[in-house]
Every structure is written in C-alpha cells, then in structure tokens.
CSV table of N, CA and C in Angstrom, one decimal:
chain,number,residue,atom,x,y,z
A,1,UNK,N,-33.2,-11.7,1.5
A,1,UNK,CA,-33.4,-10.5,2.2
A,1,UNK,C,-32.1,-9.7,2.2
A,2,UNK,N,-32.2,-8.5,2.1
A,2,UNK,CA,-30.8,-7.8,1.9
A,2,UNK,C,-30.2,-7.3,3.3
A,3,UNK,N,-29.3,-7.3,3.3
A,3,UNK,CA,-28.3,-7.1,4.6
A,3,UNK,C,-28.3,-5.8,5.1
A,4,UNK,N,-28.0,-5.7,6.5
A,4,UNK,CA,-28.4,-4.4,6.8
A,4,UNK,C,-27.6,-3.7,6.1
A,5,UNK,N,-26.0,-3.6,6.0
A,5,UNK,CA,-25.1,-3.3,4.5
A,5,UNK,C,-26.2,-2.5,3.5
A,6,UNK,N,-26.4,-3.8,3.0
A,6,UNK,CA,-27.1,-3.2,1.6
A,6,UNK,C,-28.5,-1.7,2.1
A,7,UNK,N,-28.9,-2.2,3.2
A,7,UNK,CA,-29.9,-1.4,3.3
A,7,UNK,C,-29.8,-0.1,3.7
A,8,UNK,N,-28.1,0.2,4.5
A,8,UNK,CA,-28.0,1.5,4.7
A,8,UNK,C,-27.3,2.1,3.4
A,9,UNK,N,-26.9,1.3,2.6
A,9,UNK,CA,-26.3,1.6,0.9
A,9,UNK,C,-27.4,2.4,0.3
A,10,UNK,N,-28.7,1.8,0.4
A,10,UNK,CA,-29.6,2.3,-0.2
A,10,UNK,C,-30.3,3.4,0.2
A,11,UNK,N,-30.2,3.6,1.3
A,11,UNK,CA,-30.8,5.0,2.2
A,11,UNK,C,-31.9,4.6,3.0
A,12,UNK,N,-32.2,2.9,2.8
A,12,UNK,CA,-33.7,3.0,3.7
A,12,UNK,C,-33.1,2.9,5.3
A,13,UNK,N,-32.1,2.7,5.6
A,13,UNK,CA,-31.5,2.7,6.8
A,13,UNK,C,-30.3,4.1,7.1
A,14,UNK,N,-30.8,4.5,7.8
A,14,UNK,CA,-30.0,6.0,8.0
A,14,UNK,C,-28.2,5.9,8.1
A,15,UNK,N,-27.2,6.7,7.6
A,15,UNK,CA,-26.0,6.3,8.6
A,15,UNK,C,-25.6,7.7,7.9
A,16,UNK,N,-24.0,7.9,8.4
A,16,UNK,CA,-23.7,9.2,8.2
A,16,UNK,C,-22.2,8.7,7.1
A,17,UNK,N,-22.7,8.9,6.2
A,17,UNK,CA,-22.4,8.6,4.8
A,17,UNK,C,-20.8,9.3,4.5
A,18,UNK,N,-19.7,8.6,4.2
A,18,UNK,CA,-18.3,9.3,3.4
A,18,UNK,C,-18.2,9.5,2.0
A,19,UNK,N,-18.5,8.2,1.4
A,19,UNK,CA,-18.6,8.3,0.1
A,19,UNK,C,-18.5,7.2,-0.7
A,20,UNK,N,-19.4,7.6,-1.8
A,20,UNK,CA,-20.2,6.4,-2.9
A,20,UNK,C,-20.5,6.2,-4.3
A,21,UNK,N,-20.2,5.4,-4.6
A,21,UNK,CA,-20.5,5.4,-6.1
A,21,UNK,C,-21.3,3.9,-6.5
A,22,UNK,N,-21.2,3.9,-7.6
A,22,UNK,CA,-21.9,2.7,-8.3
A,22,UNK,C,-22.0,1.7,-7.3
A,23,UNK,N,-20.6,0.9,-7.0
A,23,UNK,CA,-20.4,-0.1,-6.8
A,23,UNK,C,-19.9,-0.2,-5.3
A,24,UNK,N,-19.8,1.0,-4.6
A,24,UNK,CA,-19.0,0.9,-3.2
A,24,UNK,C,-19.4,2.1,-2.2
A,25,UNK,N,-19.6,1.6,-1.2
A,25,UNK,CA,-20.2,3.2,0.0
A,25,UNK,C,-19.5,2.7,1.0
A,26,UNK,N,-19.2,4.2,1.4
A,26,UNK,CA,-18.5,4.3,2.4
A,26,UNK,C,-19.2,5.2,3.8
A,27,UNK,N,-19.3,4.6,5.0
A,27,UNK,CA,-20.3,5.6,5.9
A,27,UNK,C,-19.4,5.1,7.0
A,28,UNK,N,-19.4,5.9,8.4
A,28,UNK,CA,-19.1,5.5,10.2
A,28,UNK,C,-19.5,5.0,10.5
A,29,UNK,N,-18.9,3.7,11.4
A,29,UNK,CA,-19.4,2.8,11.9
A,29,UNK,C,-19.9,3.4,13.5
A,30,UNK,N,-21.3,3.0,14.0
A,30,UNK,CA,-21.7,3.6,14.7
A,30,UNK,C,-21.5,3.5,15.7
A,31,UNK,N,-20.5,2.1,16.1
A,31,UNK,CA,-19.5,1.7,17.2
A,31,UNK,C,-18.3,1.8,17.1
A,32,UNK,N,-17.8,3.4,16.7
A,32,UNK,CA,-16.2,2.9,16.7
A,32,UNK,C,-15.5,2.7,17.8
A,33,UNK,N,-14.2,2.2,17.4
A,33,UNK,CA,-13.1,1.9,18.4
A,33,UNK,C,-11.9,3.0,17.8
A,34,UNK,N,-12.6,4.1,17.3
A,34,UNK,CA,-11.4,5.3,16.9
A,34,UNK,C,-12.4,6.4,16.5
A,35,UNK,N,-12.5,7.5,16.6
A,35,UNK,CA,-12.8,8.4,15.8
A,35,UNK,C,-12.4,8.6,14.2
A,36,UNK,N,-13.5,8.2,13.6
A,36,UNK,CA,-13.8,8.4,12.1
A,36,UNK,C,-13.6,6.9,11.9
A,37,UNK,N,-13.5,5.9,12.4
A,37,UNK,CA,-13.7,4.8,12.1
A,37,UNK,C,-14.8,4.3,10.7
A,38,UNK,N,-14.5,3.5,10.4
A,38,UNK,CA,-15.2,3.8,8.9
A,38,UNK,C,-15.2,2.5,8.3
A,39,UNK,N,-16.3,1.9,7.6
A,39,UNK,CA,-16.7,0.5,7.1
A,39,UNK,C,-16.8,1.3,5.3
A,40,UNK,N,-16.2,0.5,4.6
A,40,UNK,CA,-16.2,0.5,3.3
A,40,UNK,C,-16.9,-1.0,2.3
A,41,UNK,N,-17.7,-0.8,1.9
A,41,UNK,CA,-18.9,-2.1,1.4
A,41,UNK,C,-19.1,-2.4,0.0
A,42,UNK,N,-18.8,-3.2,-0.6
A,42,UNK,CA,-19.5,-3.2,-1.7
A,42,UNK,C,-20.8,-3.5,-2.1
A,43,UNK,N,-21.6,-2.6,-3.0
A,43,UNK,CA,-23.1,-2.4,-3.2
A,43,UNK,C,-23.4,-3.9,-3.4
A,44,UNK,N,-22.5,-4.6,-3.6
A,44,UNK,CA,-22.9,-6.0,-4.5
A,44,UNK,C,-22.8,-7.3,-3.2
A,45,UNK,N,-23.9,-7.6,-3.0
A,45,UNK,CA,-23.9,-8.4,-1.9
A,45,UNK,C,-23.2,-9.4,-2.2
A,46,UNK,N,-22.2,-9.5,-1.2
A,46,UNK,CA,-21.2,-10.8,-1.3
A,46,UNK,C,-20.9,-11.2,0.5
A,47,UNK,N,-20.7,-12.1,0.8
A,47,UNK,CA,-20.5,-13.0,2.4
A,47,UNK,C,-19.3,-12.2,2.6
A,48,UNK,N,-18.4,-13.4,2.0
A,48,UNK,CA,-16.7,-12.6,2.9
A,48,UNK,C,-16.1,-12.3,1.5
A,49,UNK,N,-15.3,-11.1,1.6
A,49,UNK,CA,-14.6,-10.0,1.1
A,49,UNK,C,-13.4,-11.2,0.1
A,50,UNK,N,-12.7,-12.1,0.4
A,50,UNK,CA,-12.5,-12.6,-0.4
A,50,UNK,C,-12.9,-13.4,-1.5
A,51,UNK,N,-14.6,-13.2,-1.9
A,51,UNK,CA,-15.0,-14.6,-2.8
A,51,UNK,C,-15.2,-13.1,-3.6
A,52,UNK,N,-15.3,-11.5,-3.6
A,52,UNK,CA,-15.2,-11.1,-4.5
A,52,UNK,C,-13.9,-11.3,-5.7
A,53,UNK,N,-14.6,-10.6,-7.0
A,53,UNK,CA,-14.0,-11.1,-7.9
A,53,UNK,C,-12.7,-10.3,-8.0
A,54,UNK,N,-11.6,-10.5,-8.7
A,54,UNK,CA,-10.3,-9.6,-8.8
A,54,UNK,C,-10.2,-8.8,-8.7
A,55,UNK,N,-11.3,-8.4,-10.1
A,55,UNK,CA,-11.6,-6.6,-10.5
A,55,UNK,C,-12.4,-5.7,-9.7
A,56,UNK,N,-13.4,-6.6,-8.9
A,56,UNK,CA,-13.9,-5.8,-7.9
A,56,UNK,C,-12.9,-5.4,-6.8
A,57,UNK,N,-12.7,-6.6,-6.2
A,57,UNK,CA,-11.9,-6.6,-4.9
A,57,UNK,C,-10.8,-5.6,-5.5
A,58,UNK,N,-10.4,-5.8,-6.6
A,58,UNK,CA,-9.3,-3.9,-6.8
A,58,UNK,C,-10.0,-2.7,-6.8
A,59,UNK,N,-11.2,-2.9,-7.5
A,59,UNK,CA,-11.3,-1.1,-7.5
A,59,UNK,C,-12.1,-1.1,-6.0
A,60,UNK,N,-12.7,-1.9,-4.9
A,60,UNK,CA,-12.9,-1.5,-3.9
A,60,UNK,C,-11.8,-1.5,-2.7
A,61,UNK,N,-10.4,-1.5,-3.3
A,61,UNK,CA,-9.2,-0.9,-2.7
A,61,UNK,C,-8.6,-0.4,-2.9
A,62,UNK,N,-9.2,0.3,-3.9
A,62,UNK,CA,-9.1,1.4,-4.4
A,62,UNK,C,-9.9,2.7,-3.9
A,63,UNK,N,-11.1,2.1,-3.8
A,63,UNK,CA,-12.1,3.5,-3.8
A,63,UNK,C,-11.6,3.2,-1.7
A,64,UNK,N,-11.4,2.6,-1.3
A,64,UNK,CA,-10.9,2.4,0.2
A,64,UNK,C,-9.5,3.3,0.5
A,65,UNK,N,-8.7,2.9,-0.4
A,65,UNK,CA,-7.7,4.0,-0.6
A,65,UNK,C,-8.2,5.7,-1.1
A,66,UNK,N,-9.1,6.5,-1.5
A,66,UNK,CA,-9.1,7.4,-1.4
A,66,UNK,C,-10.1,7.6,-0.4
A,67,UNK,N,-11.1,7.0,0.1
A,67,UNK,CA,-11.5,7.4,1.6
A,67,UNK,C,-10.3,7.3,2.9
A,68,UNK,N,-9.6,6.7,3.0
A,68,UNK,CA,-8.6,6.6,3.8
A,68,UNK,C,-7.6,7.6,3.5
A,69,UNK,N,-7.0,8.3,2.4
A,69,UNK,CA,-6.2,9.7,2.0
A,69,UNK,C,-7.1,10.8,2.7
A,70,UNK,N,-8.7,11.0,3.1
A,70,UNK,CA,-9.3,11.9,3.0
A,70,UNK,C,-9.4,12.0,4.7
A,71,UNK,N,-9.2,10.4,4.9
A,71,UNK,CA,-9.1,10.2,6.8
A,71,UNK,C,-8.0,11.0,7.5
A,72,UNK,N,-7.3,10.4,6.8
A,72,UNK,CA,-5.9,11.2,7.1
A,72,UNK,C,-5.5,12.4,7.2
A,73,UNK,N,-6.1,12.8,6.7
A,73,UNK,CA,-6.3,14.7,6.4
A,73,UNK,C,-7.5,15.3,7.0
A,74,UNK,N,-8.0,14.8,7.9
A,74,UNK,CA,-9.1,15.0,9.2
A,74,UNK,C,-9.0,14.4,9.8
A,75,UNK,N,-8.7,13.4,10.6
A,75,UNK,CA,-8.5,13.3,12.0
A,75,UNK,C,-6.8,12.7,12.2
A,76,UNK,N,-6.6,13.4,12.9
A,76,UNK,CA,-5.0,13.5,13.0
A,76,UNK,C,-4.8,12.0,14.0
A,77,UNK,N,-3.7,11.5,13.0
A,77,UNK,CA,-3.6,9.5,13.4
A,77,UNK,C,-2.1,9.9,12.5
A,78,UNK,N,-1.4,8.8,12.8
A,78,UNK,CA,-0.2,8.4,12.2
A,78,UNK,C,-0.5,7.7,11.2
A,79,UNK,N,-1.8,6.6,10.9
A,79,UNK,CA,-2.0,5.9,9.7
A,79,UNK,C,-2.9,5.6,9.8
A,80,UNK,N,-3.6,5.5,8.6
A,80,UNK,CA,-5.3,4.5,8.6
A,80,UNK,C,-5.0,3.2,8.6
A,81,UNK,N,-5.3,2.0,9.7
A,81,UNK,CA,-5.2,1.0,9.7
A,81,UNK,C,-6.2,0.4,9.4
A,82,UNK,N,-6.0,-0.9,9.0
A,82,UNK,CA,-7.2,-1.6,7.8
A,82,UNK,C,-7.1,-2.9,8.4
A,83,UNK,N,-8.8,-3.4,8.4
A,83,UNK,CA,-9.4,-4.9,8.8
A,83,UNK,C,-10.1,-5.4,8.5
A,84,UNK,N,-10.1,-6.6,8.2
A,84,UNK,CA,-11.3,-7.4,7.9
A,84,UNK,C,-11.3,-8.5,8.7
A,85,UNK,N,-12.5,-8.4,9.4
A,85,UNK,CA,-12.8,-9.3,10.0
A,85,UNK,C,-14.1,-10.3,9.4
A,86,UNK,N,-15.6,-9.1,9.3
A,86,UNK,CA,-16.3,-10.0,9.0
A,86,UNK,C,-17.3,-10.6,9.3
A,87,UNK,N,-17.4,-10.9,10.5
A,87,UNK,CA,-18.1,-12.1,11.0
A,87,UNK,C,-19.1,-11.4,12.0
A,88,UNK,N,-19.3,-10.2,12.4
A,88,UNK,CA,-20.6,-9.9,12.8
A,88,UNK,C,-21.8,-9.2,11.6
A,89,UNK,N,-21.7,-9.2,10.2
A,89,UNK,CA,-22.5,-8.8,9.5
A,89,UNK,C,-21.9,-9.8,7.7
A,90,UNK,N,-23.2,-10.6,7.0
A,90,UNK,CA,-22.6,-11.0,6.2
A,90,UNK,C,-22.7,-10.4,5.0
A,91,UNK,N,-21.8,-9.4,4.6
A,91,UNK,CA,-21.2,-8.4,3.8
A,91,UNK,C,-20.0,-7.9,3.9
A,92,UNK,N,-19.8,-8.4,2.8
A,92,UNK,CA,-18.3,-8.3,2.7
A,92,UNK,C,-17.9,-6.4,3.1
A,93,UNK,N,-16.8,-6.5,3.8
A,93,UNK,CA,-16.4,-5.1,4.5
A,93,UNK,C,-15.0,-4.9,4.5
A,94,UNK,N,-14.9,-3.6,4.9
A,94,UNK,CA,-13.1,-3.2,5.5
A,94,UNK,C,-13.4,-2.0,6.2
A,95,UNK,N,-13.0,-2.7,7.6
A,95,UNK,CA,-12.9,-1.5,8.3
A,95,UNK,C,-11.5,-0.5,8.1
A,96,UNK,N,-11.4,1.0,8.4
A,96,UNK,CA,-10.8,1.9,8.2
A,96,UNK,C,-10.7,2.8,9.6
A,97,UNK,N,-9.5,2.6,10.2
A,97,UNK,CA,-9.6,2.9,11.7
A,97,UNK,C,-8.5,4.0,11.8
A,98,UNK,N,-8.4,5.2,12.1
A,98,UNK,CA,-7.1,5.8,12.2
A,98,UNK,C,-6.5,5.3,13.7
A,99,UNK,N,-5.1,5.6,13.3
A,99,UNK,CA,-4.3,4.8,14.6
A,99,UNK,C,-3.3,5.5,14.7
A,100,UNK,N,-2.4,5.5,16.0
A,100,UNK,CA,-1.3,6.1,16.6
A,100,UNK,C,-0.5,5.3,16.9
A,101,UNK,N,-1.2,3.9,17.4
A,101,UNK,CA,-0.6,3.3,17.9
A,101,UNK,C,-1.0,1.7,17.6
A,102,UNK,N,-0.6,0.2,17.3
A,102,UNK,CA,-1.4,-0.9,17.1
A,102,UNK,C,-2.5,-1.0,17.5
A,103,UNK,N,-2.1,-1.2,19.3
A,103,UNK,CA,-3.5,-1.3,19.8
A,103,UNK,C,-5.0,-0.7,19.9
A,104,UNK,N,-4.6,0.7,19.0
A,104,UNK,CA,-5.4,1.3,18.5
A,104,UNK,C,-6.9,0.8,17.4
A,105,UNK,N,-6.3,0.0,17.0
A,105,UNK,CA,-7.0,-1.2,16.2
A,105,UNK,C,-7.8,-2.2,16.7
A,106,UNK,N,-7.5,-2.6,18.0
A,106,UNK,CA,-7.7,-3.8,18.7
A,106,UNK,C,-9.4,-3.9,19.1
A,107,UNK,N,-10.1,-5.0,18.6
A,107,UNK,CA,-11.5,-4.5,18.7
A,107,UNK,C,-12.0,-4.9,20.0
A,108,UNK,N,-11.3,-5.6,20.8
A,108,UNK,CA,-11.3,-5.7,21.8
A,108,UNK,C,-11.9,-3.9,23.0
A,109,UNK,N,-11.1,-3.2,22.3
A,109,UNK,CA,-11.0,-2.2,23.4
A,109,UNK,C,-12.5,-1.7,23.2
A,110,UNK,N,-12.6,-0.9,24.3
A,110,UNK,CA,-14.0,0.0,24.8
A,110,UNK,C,-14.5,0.7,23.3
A,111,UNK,N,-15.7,0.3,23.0
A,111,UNK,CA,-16.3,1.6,21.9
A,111,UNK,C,-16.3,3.0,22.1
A,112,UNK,N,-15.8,3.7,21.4
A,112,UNK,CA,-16.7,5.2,21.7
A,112,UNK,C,-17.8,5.3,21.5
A,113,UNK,N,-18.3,6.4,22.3
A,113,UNK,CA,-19.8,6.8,22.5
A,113,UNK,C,-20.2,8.1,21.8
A,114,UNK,N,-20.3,7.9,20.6
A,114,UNK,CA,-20.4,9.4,19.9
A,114,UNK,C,-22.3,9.5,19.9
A,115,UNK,N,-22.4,10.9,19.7
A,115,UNK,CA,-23.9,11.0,19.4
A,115,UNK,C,-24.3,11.4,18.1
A,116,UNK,N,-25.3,11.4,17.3
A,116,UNK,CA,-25.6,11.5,16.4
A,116,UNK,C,-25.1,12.6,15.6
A,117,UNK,N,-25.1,13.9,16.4
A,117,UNK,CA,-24.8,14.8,15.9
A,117,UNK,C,-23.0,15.0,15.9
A,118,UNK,N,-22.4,14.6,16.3
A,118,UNK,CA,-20.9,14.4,16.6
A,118,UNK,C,-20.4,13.2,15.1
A,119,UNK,N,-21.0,12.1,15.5
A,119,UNK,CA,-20.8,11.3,13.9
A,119,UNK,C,-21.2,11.9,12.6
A,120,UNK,N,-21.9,13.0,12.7
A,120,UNK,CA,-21.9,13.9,11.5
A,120,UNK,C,-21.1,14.7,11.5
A,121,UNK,N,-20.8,15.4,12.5
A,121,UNK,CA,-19.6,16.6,12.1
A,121,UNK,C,-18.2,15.6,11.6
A,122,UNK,N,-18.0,14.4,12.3
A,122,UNK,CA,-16.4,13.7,11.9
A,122,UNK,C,-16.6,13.8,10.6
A,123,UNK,N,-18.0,12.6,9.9
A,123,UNK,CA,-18.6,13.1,8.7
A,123,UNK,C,-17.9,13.6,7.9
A,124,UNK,N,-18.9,14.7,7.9
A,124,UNK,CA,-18.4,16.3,7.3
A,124,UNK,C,-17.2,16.2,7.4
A,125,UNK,N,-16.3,16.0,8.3
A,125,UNK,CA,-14.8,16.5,8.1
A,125,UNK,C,-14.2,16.3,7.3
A,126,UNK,N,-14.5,14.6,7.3
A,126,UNK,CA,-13.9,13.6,6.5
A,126,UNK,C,-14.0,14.0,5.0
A,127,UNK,N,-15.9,14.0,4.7
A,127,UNK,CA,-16.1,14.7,3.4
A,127,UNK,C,-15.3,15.9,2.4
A,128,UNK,N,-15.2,16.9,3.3
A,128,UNK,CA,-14.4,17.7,2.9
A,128,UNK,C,-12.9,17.6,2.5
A,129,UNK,N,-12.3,16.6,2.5
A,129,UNK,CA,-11.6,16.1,2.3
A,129,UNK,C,-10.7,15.6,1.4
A,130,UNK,N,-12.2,14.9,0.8
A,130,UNK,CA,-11.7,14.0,-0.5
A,130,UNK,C,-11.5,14.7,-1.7
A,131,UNK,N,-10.6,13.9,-2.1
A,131,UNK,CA,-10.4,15.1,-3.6
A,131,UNK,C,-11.0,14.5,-4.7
C-alpha cells in the first residue's frame, strides 16, 4: 500500500505543493512548527532516508537545496534549518524549517495553526521564488 507520502506525490491526496520533478516533491507540512515549513520526499518509496542510494540521496539534496534558496527569499529567517527525523511517516523525508533562532527547529514547540487558504498564499510565495 503506498504511503501517504506517495499518495499526496501523486495528487490523489491534496497538499499545497513547492516543487517536483521525476524523482522528488516538495509540498507544506500541514503542522508546521515555522512558517513555510516544508517536507521534501522522494517519489521512490523508501523507509528511512538513509538506505537511499548515493546518487539518489545527492540529487534529493540537491533538489532540497534549491527549495530551501527559494525559502529563503520568502519568508524572512536567518537560515533554513534541516531535519530528519522520520519516525511518524515511513518515507523517507527532510524537513525544511526557516529559523532565527535553534529553538526554532525544536519539534517539541506548539504547531502553527494555518488555514487552508494561508498555506497556499506561503505556497505561492515560496513558488515564486524558485529560479
């Protein structure tokens, strides 16, 4: 059965999409712990993020590095901080968190409460963005 991952990759599950190609999509996580918070996936079902293969695990830190250039340049953060954790969805992931500060990262803290239409404008912002 395919992961919910794969299922919003494919469109049968809705999300508010950054950017995608063959092998990698990038959308908002619907519980962030930052504004523009962002899960980057690879199309290719795999558990944890390290049993991908070399050349994958490069170009999907790659294509994470130009969603993350595109963060940066829409929601004003000191850096895009990066995590893998993992363990509440089994597909391999990287979250993409803008930050000011560590704790900013900490998944601990309160989620934001965005609405549908608000996760689309960040979205959009983000989109515009990319070069």
């Amino acid at each position: 059965m395919a992961t919910v991952f794969s299922r919003i990759a494919t469109g049968e599950i809705p999300s508010h999409r950054i950017a995608g190609n063959d092998e990698f999509f990038a959308f908002l996580d619907i519980n962030p712990i930052a504004e523009g918070h962002t899960l980057v996936i690879p199309k290719k079902e795999v558990d944890y993020l390290f049993d991908l293969d070399d050349e994958l695990l490069g170009r999907m830190m790659t294509f994470a590095k130009t969603v993350a250039r595109a963060m940066e340049r829409a929601i004003p953060c000191k850096r895009i901080g990066m995590t893998v954790i993992g363990l509440e969805v089994p597909h391999a992931h990287i979250h993409l968190v803008p930050i000011r500060k560590e704790s900013d990262i900490f998944f601990g803290n309160p989620k934001l409460k965005r609405t549908p239409e608000e996760l689309a404008r960040i979205a959009a912002k983000i989109r515009e963005k990319l070069a």
